[in-house]
């Protein structure tokens, strides 16, 4: 099995490792930051509807059902680009796909700001969803592939940090522009998202391609050059390159063969990985976080808040809390591990949503019940952010074998978005059927189930190389 080059490598690595001190790699941090910033626009476009729907409903005369579908449709629409993202990322590269995503995001923002009917807005949401789907799948894959193992959790969590920055900016935009004329205000909210994709696309073009994609294309020298710049030591760069080459050179099928191995004829190991990926992505959205993000104004009205400025101000608090608490993942995912954070997160969501449901059951509203509802909403958002907010995409990218990674990420994200679409497009109707407290009791039960799922099914991945994950699932 060994050959002269491998033997030389084996003897060289210890010498390099002993003479070179590890360093935190700021170049990898910069690349992951640029890739993740595309998701600012995703967060902005998804959550902007929370406040904008109040004005769109009145301006265009939309019904509750139309508002519900308009708010949640993007999650279903983006299934098209999510399922195509793996193939696109393998064809154009991770970097090229992110540039394409920014192009769709710019076009979608422009179309939303100019929309004059329900049909036009639905078409604009579809265009936006294409860009969001590409960014959702490819950005975490790029971050996982560019990052050294020592900081992969930190760098991968940048994705959700920027999603939350976008959500916060959308809430601020709702509040700041609410005073504009009805026909103008919500259009300006969306028009703000037209120019940022242009600058982000230029930034993405300045960063290197994923070393794994380069190796898959036979560009070993280019892959080595990127790894040298994105690893903590030169020895680590050589080890990462050897691991990538070993996986790339292993016999594998492409195209339809990948989907056959992933879905239709998976091995026992791949089945175990799929259970983890699909289950994690399902529970992340089934716990109802998008019901909070999109319909919190309705929840606050139910709790007794009547002032629009107070309601929109409370949504800003949601954005601030969500953004601040996501930093916990950045600080602790590589120290504490993925499993403890995911269990604490899902357990916290279950408790806080159950408390919110109990508070909403109070027959007579008062300032105290309104304050309690706001507090429990903020607690659920904080709990969600410390684990379930960003770790599912990181974990999914980590455990998928290289030959299946892009398509596996697409499949996991498709489940994620479909579940999110069901939640966001059914909340108003479900509230009318089982009441709003009943909705949150349901979400709390699903969050508790998620905690059990993580405890029973998910192994820890902290500190392992991406090519060493097979050992976790081979038993």
Coordinates of C-alpha atoms in Angstrom, one line a residue:
X1 CA 0.0 0.0 0.0
X2 CA 2.8 2.4 0.8
X3 CA 5.0 3.9 -1.8
X4 CA 8.2 6.0 -1.8
X5 CA 6.3 9.4 -1.8
X6 CA 4.0 8.3 1.0
X7 CA 7.0 7.0 3.0
X8 CA 8.8 10.3 2.6
X9 CA 5.6 12.2 3.6
X10 CA 5.3 10.0 6.7
X11 CA 8.9 10.8 7.8
X12 CA 8.6 14.5 6.9
X13 CA 5.4 15.4 8.7
X14 CA 6.7 14.7 12.3
X15 CA 9.8 16.8 11.6
X16 CA 7.6 19.7 10.4
X17 CA 5.2 19.3 13.3
X18 CA 8.0 19.4 15.8
X19 CA 9.7 22.5 14.4
X20 CA 6.6 24.7 13.6
X21 CA 4.2 26.2 16.1
X22 CA 0.5 26.1 15.3
X23 CA -1.1 29.5 14.5
X24 CA -4.6 30.7 14.2
X25 CA -5.3 31.1 10.5
X26 CA -6.7 34.6 9.8
X27 CA -6.7 33.9 6.0
X28 CA -9.2 31.0 6.5
X29 CA -11.2 33.3 8.8
X30 CA -11.4 36.0 6.0
X31 CA -12.5 33.4 3.4
X32 CA -15.2 32.0 5.6
X33 CA -16.4 35.5 6.5
X34 CA -16.8 36.5 2.8
X35 CA -18.6 33.2 2.0
X36 CA -20.9 33.6 5.0
X37 CA -21.8 37.2 4.4
X38 CA -24.0 36.2 1.5
X39 CA -26.4 34.8 4.1
X40 CA -27.0 38.3 5.5
X41 CA -29.3 38.8 2.5
X42 CA -31.0 35.5 3.2
X43 CA -31.8 36.5 6.8
X44 CA -32.9 40.0 5.7
X45 CA -35.3 38.7 3.0
X46 CA -36.8 36.0 5.1
X47 CA -37.5 38.0 8.2
X48 CA -38.3 41.3 6.5
X49 CA -41.8 39.9 5.8
X50 CA -42.4 39.8 9.6
X51 CA -43.1 43.6 9.7
X52 CA -43.5 44.3 6.0
X53 CA -46.6 42.0 5.8
X54 CA -48.5 44.5 8.0
X55 CA -48.1 47.2 5.3
X56 CA -48.3 44.9 2.2
X57 CA -51.6 43.5 3.5
X58 CA -53.1 46.9 3.7
X59 CA -51.5 48.3 0.6
X60 CA -52.4 45.5 -1.8
X61 CA -55.5 44.2 0.1
X62 CA -54.2 40.7 0.8
X63 CA -56.1 38.1 2.8
X64 CA -54.7 36.2 5.8
X65 CA -54.2 33.1 3.6
X66 CA -52.3 35.1 0.9
X67 CA -50.1 36.7 3.6
X68 CA -49.4 33.3 5.1
X69 CA -48.4 31.8 1.7
X70 CA -46.4 34.8 0.7
X71 CA -44.4 34.8 4.0
X72 CA -43.6 31.1 3.8
X73 CA -43.5 30.4 0.1
X74 CA -39.8 31.2 -0.2
X75 CA -38.9 28.1 1.9
X76 CA -40.7 25.9 -0.5
X77 CA -39.5 27.7 -3.6
X78 CA -35.9 27.3 -2.6
X79 CA -36.2 23.5 -2.8
X80 CA -35.4 23.9 -6.5
X81 CA -32.0 25.5 -6.0
X82 CA -31.3 23.5 -2.8
X83 CA -31.6 20.2 -4.8
X84 CA -29.6 21.7 -7.7
X85 CA -26.9 23.2 -5.5
X86 CA -24.8 20.1 -5.1
X87 CA -24.6 19.6 -8.9
X88 CA -24.0 23.3 -9.5
X89 CA -21.3 23.5 -6.8
X90 CA -19.5 20.5 -8.3
X91 CA -19.8 22.0 -11.8
X92 CA -19.1 25.7 -11.2
X93 CA -17.2 25.3 -8.0
X94 CA -18.2 26.6 -4.5
X95 CA -17.0 30.1 -5.3
X96 CA -18.8 30.3 -8.7
X97 CA -22.1 29.1 -7.1
X98 CA -21.9 31.8 -4.4
X99 CA -21.5 34.5 -7.1
X100 CA -24.5 33.1 -8.9
X101 CA -26.5 33.2 -5.6
X102 CA -25.7 36.9 -5.2
X103 CA -27.0 37.6 -8.7
X104 CA -30.4 36.0 -7.9
X105 CA -30.6 37.8 -4.6
X106 CA -30.1 41.2 -6.3
X107 CA -32.7 40.4 -8.9
X108 CA -35.2 39.2 -6.3
X109 CA -34.8 42.3 -4.1
X110 CA -35.4 44.6 -7.1
X111 CA -38.5 42.6 -8.2
X112 CA -40.0 42.7 -4.7
X113 CA -39.5 46.5 -4.5
X114 CA -41.3 47.0 -7.8
X115 CA -44.1 44.4 -7.3
X116 CA -47.6 45.7 -7.7
X117 CA -49.7 42.6 -7.2
X118 CA -49.8 39.3 -5.3
X119 CA -48.7 37.4 -8.3
X120 CA -45.7 39.7 -8.9
X121 CA -44.6 39.4 -5.3
X122 CA -44.8 35.6 -5.5
X123 CA -42.7 35.6 -8.6
X124 CA -40.2 37.9 -6.9
X125 CA -40.0 35.6 -3.9
X126 CA -39.2 32.7 -6.2
X127 CA -36.3 34.5 -7.8
X128 CA -35.0 35.4 -4.3
X129 CA -35.4 31.9 -3.2
X130 CA -33.0 30.6 -5.9
X131 CA -30.2 32.7 -4.5
X132 CA -31.0 31.8 -0.9
X133 CA -31.0 28.1 -1.7
X134 CA -27.6 28.2 -3.3
X135 CA -26.2 30.2 -0.5
X136 CA -27.7 28.0 2.2
X137 CA -26.1 24.8 0.8
X138 CA -22.8 26.0 -0.6
X139 CA -21.6 28.5 2.0
X140 CA -21.5 25.9 4.9
X141 CA -19.8 23.4 2.5
X142 CA -17.2 25.9 1.5
X143 CA -16.6 27.0 5.1
X144 CA -16.2 23.4 6.3
X145 CA -13.8 22.6 3.4
X146 CA -11.6 25.7 3.8
X147 CA -11.3 25.6 7.6
X148 CA -8.6 23.8 9.6
X149 CA -10.0 21.3 12.1
X150 CA -9.0 23.4 15.1
X151 CA -11.4 26.2 14.3
X152 CA -13.9 24.6 11.9
X153 CA -16.7 25.0 14.4
X154 CA -16.0 28.7 14.9
X155 CA -15.6 29.4 11.2
X156 CA -18.7 27.4 10.2
X157 CA -20.8 29.2 12.8
X158 CA -20.1 32.5 10.9
X159 CA -22.8 31.4 8.5
X160 CA -25.5 31.7 11.2
X161 CA -24.0 34.8 12.7
X162 CA -24.5 36.6 9.4
X163 CA -28.0 35.1 8.9
X164 CA -28.9 36.6 12.3
X165 CA -27.3 39.9 11.4
X166 CA -29.6 40.0 8.3
X167 CA -32.6 39.2 10.5
X168 CA -31.7 42.0 12.9
X169 CA -31.3 44.4 10.0
X170 CA -34.7 43.5 8.7
X171 CA -36.3 44.2 12.0
X172 CA -34.5 47.5 12.3
X173 CA -35.7 48.3 8.7
X174 CA -39.3 47.5 9.6
X175 CA -39.1 49.8 12.6
X176 CA -37.2 52.7 11.0
X177 CA -39.3 52.8 7.8
X178 CA -42.7 52.2 9.3
X179 CA -43.4 55.9 9.2
X180 CA -43.1 56.3 5.5
X181 CA -46.2 56.4 3.3
X182 CA -48.0 53.1 3.1
X183 CA -47.3 52.6 -0.6
X184 CA -43.6 53.5 -0.3
X185 CA -42.3 52.1 3.0
X186 CA -42.3 48.4 2.4
X187 CA -40.9 48.9 -1.1
X188 CA -37.9 50.8 0.3
X189 CA -37.4 48.0 2.8
X190 CA -36.8 45.5 -0.1
X191 CA -35.0 48.0 -2.3
X192 CA -32.3 48.3 0.4
X193 CA -31.3 44.7 -0.6
X194 CA -30.5 45.5 -4.2
X195 CA -26.9 46.8 -4.0
X196 CA -25.2 44.6 -1.3
X197 CA -25.1 41.4 -3.5
X198 CA -23.0 43.3 -6.1
X199 CA -20.3 44.0 -3.5
X200 CA -20.5 40.6 -2.0
X201 CA -20.1 38.9 -5.4
X202 CA -16.9 41.0 -6.0
X203 CA -15.6 39.9 -2.6
X204 CA -16.4 36.2 -3.3
X205 CA -14.4 36.4 -6.5
X206 CA -11.4 37.5 -4.5
X207 CA -11.3 34.4 -2.3
X208 CA -9.8 31.0 -3.3
X209 CA -11.8 28.0 -4.5
X210 CA -12.3 25.1 -2.1
X211 CA -9.2 22.9 -2.0
X212 CA -11.4 19.8 -2.1
X213 CA -13.1 20.9 -5.2
X214 CA -9.7 21.7 -6.8
X215 CA -8.5 18.2 -5.9
X216 CA -11.6 16.7 -7.3
X217 CA -10.8 18.5 -10.6
X218 CA -7.3 17.1 -10.6
X219 CA -5.7 20.5 -9.7
X220 CA -3.4 19.2 -7.0
X221 CA -1.0 22.1 -7.0
X222 CA -3.7 24.7 -6.7
X223 CA -5.3 22.6 -3.8
X224 CA -1.9 22.5 -2.0
X225 CA -1.5 26.3 -2.4
X226 CA -4.9 26.9 -0.9
X227 CA -4.3 24.4 2.0
X228 CA -1.0 26.0 2.8
X229 CA -2.7 29.4 3.2
X230 CA -5.7 28.0 5.2
X231 CA -4.0 25.5 7.5
X232 CA -2.5 26.2 10.9
X233 CA 0.8 24.7 9.9
X234 CA 2.5 23.5 6.7
X235 CA 2.5 19.9 8.1
X236 CA -1.3 20.1 8.6
X237 CA -1.7 21.4 5.0
X238 CA 0.2 18.3 3.7
X239 CA -1.9 16.0 5.9
X240 CA -5.1 17.5 4.7
X241 CA -4.0 17.2 1.1
X242 CA -3.1 13.5 1.5
X243 CA -6.5 12.9 3.1
X244 CA -8.3 14.6 0.3
X245 CA -6.3 12.8 -2.4
X246 CA -7.0 9.5 -0.7
X247 CA -10.7 10.1 -0.7
X248 CA -10.8 11.6 -4.2
X249 CA -8.8 8.7 -5.7
X250 CA -11.0 6.1 -4.1
X251 CA -13.4 4.4 -6.6
X252 CA -16.7 6.3 -6.8
X253 CA -19.5 7.1 -9.1
X254 CA -20.7 10.5 -10.3
X255 CA -24.0 12.1 -11.2
X256 CA -26.9 9.6 -10.8
X257 CA -24.5 7.2 -9.1
X258 CA -24.0 9.6 -6.2
X259 CA -27.8 9.9 -5.7
X260 CA -28.1 6.1 -5.9
X261 CA -25.5 5.6 -3.2
X262 CA -27.0 8.4 -1.1
X263 CA -30.7 7.7 -1.3
X264 CA -31.7 4.6 -3.3
X265 CA -29.0 2.1 -2.4
X266 CA -27.2 3.5 0.6
X267 CA -24.8 1.4 2.6
X268 CA -25.4 0.8 6.3
X269 CA -22.9 3.6 7.1
X270 CA -24.5 6.0 4.7
X271 CA -28.0 5.2 6.2
X272 CA -26.7 6.1 9.7
X273 CA -25.3 9.3 8.4
X274 CA -28.6 10.1 6.6
X275 CA -30.6 9.6 9.7
X276 CA -28.4 12.1 11.5
X277 CA -28.5 14.7 8.7
X278 CA -32.2 14.4 7.9
X279 CA -33.3 14.2 11.5
X280 CA -31.2 17.2 12.6
X281 CA -32.4 19.4 9.8
X282 CA -36.1 18.3 10.3
X283 CA -36.1 19.1 14.1
X284 CA -34.3 22.4 13.6
X285 CA -37.3 23.8 11.8
X286 CA -40.1 21.6 13.3
X287 CA -39.6 23.3 16.7
X288 CA -41.2 26.4 15.2
X289 CA -38.5 29.0 15.1
X290 CA -39.8 30.5 11.9
X291 CA -43.3 30.9 13.5
X292 CA -41.5 33.1 16.0
X293 CA -39.4 35.0 13.5
X294 CA -42.2 35.6 11.0
X295 CA -45.3 36.0 13.2
X296 CA -44.0 37.4 16.4
X297 CA -46.1 40.6 15.8
X298 CA -49.2 38.4 15.8
X299 CA -48.0 36.7 19.0
X300 CA -47.5 40.0 20.7
X301 CA -50.9 41.3 19.7
X302 CA -52.4 38.1 21.1
X303 CA -50.6 38.9 24.4
X304 CA -52.2 42.3 24.6
X305 CA -49.7 44.7 22.9
X306 CA -51.6 47.1 20.7
X307 CA -49.0 49.7 19.7
X308 CA -47.4 49.0 16.3
X309 CA -44.2 50.8 17.4
X310 CA -44.0 48.7 20.6
X311 CA -44.6 45.5 18.6
X312 CA -41.9 46.3 16.0
X313 CA -39.6 47.4 18.8
X314 CA -40.0 44.0 20.4
X315 CA -39.1 42.3 17.2
X316 CA -35.8 44.3 17.2
X317 CA -35.2 42.8 20.6
X318 CA -35.6 39.3 19.0
X319 CA -33.0 40.1 16.4
X320 CA -30.5 41.5 19.0
X321 CA -30.9 38.4 21.3
X322 CA -30.6 36.0 18.4
X323 CA -27.5 37.7 17.1
X324 CA -25.8 37.9 20.5
X325 CA -26.5 34.4 21.6
X326 CA -25.3 32.8 18.3
X327 CA -21.8 34.0 19.5
X328 CA -22.0 31.2 22.1
X329 CA -21.6 28.7 19.3
X330 CA -18.5 30.5 18.0
X331 CA -16.9 30.5 21.4
X332 CA -17.8 27.0 22.6
X333 CA -18.5 24.6 19.7
X334 CA -14.8 23.8 19.4
X335 CA -14.3 23.6 23.2
X336 CA -17.5 22.0 24.5
X337 CA -18.5 20.0 21.4
X338 CA -21.5 19.8 19.1
X339 CA -23.7 17.4 21.1
X340 CA -23.8 19.3 24.5
X341 CA -24.8 22.5 22.7
X342 CA -27.5 20.8 20.6
X343 CA -29.0 19.1 23.7
X344 CA -28.9 22.3 25.7
X345 CA -30.4 24.3 22.8
X346 CA -33.3 21.9 22.1
X347 CA -34.1 21.5 25.8
X348 CA -34.2 25.2 26.3
X349 CA -36.5 25.7 23.4
X350 CA -38.9 23.1 24.7
X351 CA -39.1 24.7 28.1
X352 CA -39.4 28.3 26.9
X353 CA -42.1 27.5 24.3
X354 CA -44.1 25.5 26.8
X355 CA -44.0 28.5 29.1
X356 CA -45.0 30.8 26.3
X357 CA -48.0 28.6 25.5
X358 CA -49.1 28.6 29.2
X359 CA -48.8 32.4 29.3
X360 CA -51.0 32.7 26.2
X361 CA -53.6 30.5 27.8
X362 CA -54.3 33.3 30.3
X363 CA -57.8 34.6 29.5
X364 CA -57.3 38.2 30.3
X365 CA -54.4 40.1 28.9
X366 CA -52.4 42.7 30.9
X367 CA -49.0 44.5 30.7
X368 CA -47.6 41.6 32.8
X369 CA -48.8 38.9 30.4
X370 CA -47.5 40.9 27.5
X371 CA -44.1 41.3 29.2
X372 CA -44.0 37.6 30.0
X373 CA -44.7 36.6 26.4
X374 CA -42.0 38.8 25.2
X375 CA -39.6 37.3 27.7
X376 CA -40.4 33.8 26.8
X377 CA -40.2 34.5 23.1
X378 CA -36.7 36.0 23.7
X379 CA -35.8 33.0 25.8
X380 CA -36.8 30.6 23.1
X381 CA -34.8 32.5 20.5
X382 CA -31.8 32.6 22.8
X383 CA -32.0 28.8 23.4
X384 CA -32.4 28.1 19.7
X385 CA -29.4 30.2 18.8
X386 CA -26.9 28.6 21.2
X387 CA -27.0 25.3 19.3
X388 CA -29.8 24.5 16.8
X389 CA -29.4 27.8 15.1
X390 CA -26.1 27.0 13.3
X391 CA -24.8 23.6 14.2
X392 CA -27.1 21.4 12.0
X393 CA -25.5 22.7 8.8
X394 CA -22.0 22.5 10.3
X395 CA -22.6 18.9 11.5
X396 CA -24.1 17.8 8.3
X397 CA -21.2 19.1 6.3
X398 CA -18.7 17.4 8.7
X399 CA -20.2 13.9 8.7
X400 CA -20.9 13.5 4.9
X401 CA -18.2 11.6 2.9
X402 CA -16.5 13.9 0.4
X403 CA -18.0 12.1 -2.6
X404 CA -21.5 12.7 -1.2
X405 CA -21.0 16.0 0.6
X406 CA -22.5 18.5 -1.9
X407 CA -25.5 16.3 -2.6
X408 CA -25.9 15.3 1.0
X409 CA -25.9 18.9 2.1
X410 CA -28.5 19.6 -0.6
X411 CA -30.7 16.8 0.7
X412 CA -30.4 17.9 4.3
X413 CA -31.2 21.5 3.5
X414 CA -34.2 20.4 1.3
X415 CA -35.7 18.7 4.4
X416 CA -34.9 21.7 6.5
X417 CA -36.6 24.2 4.1
X418 CA -39.6 21.9 3.4
X419 CA -40.2 21.6 7.1
X420 CA -39.7 25.4 7.5
X421 CA -42.2 26.0 4.7
X422 CA -44.8 23.8 6.3
X423 CA -44.4 25.7 9.6
X424 CA -44.4 29.2 8.2
X425 CA -47.2 28.6 5.7
X426 CA -49.5 26.9 8.3
X427 CA -49.1 29.0 11.5
X428 CA -52.1 31.3 11.0
X429 CA -54.4 28.5 9.9
X430 CA -53.1 26.1 12.6
X431 CA -53.6 28.8 15.2
X432 CA -57.2 29.1 14.1
X433 CA -57.7 25.4 14.4
X434 CA -55.9 24.4 17.6
X435 CA -55.4 27.9 19.0
X436 CA -52.1 29.8 19.3
X437 CA -51.1 28.2 22.6
X438 CA -51.8 24.8 21.1
X439 CA -49.3 25.6 18.3
X440 CA -46.6 26.4 20.8
X441 CA -47.3 23.3 22.9
X442 CA -46.9 21.3 19.7
X443 CA -43.6 23.0 18.9
X444 CA -42.4 22.5 22.5
X445 CA -43.0 18.7 22.2
X446 CA -41.1 18.5 19.0
X447 CA -38.2 20.4 20.5
X448 CA -38.1 17.9 23.4
X449 CA -38.1 15.1 20.9
X450 CA -35.2 16.7 19.2
X451 CA -33.2 16.7 22.5
X452 CA -33.8 12.9 22.8
X453 CA -32.8 12.4 19.1
X454 CA -29.5 14.2 19.6
X455 CA -28.7 12.2 22.8
X456 CA -29.5 8.8 21.2
X457 CA -28.3 9.2 17.6
X458 CA -25.6 11.9 17.2
X459 CA -21.9 11.1 17.8
X460 CA -19.5 13.9 18.7
X461 CA -17.4 15.3 15.8
X462 CA -15.4 18.0 17.6
X463 CA -11.7 18.1 16.5
X464 CA -12.0 15.3 13.9
X465 CA -10.8 15.8 10.4
X466 CA -13.5 15.7 7.7
X467 CA -12.0 12.6 6.1
X468 CA -12.0 10.8 9.5
X469 CA -15.7 10.8 10.1
X470 CA -16.4 7.4 8.5
X471 CA -15.0 5.7 11.7
X472 CA -17.9 7.3 13.7
X473 CA -20.6 5.6 11.6
X474 CA -18.9 2.3 10.6
X475 CA -19.9 0.4 13.7

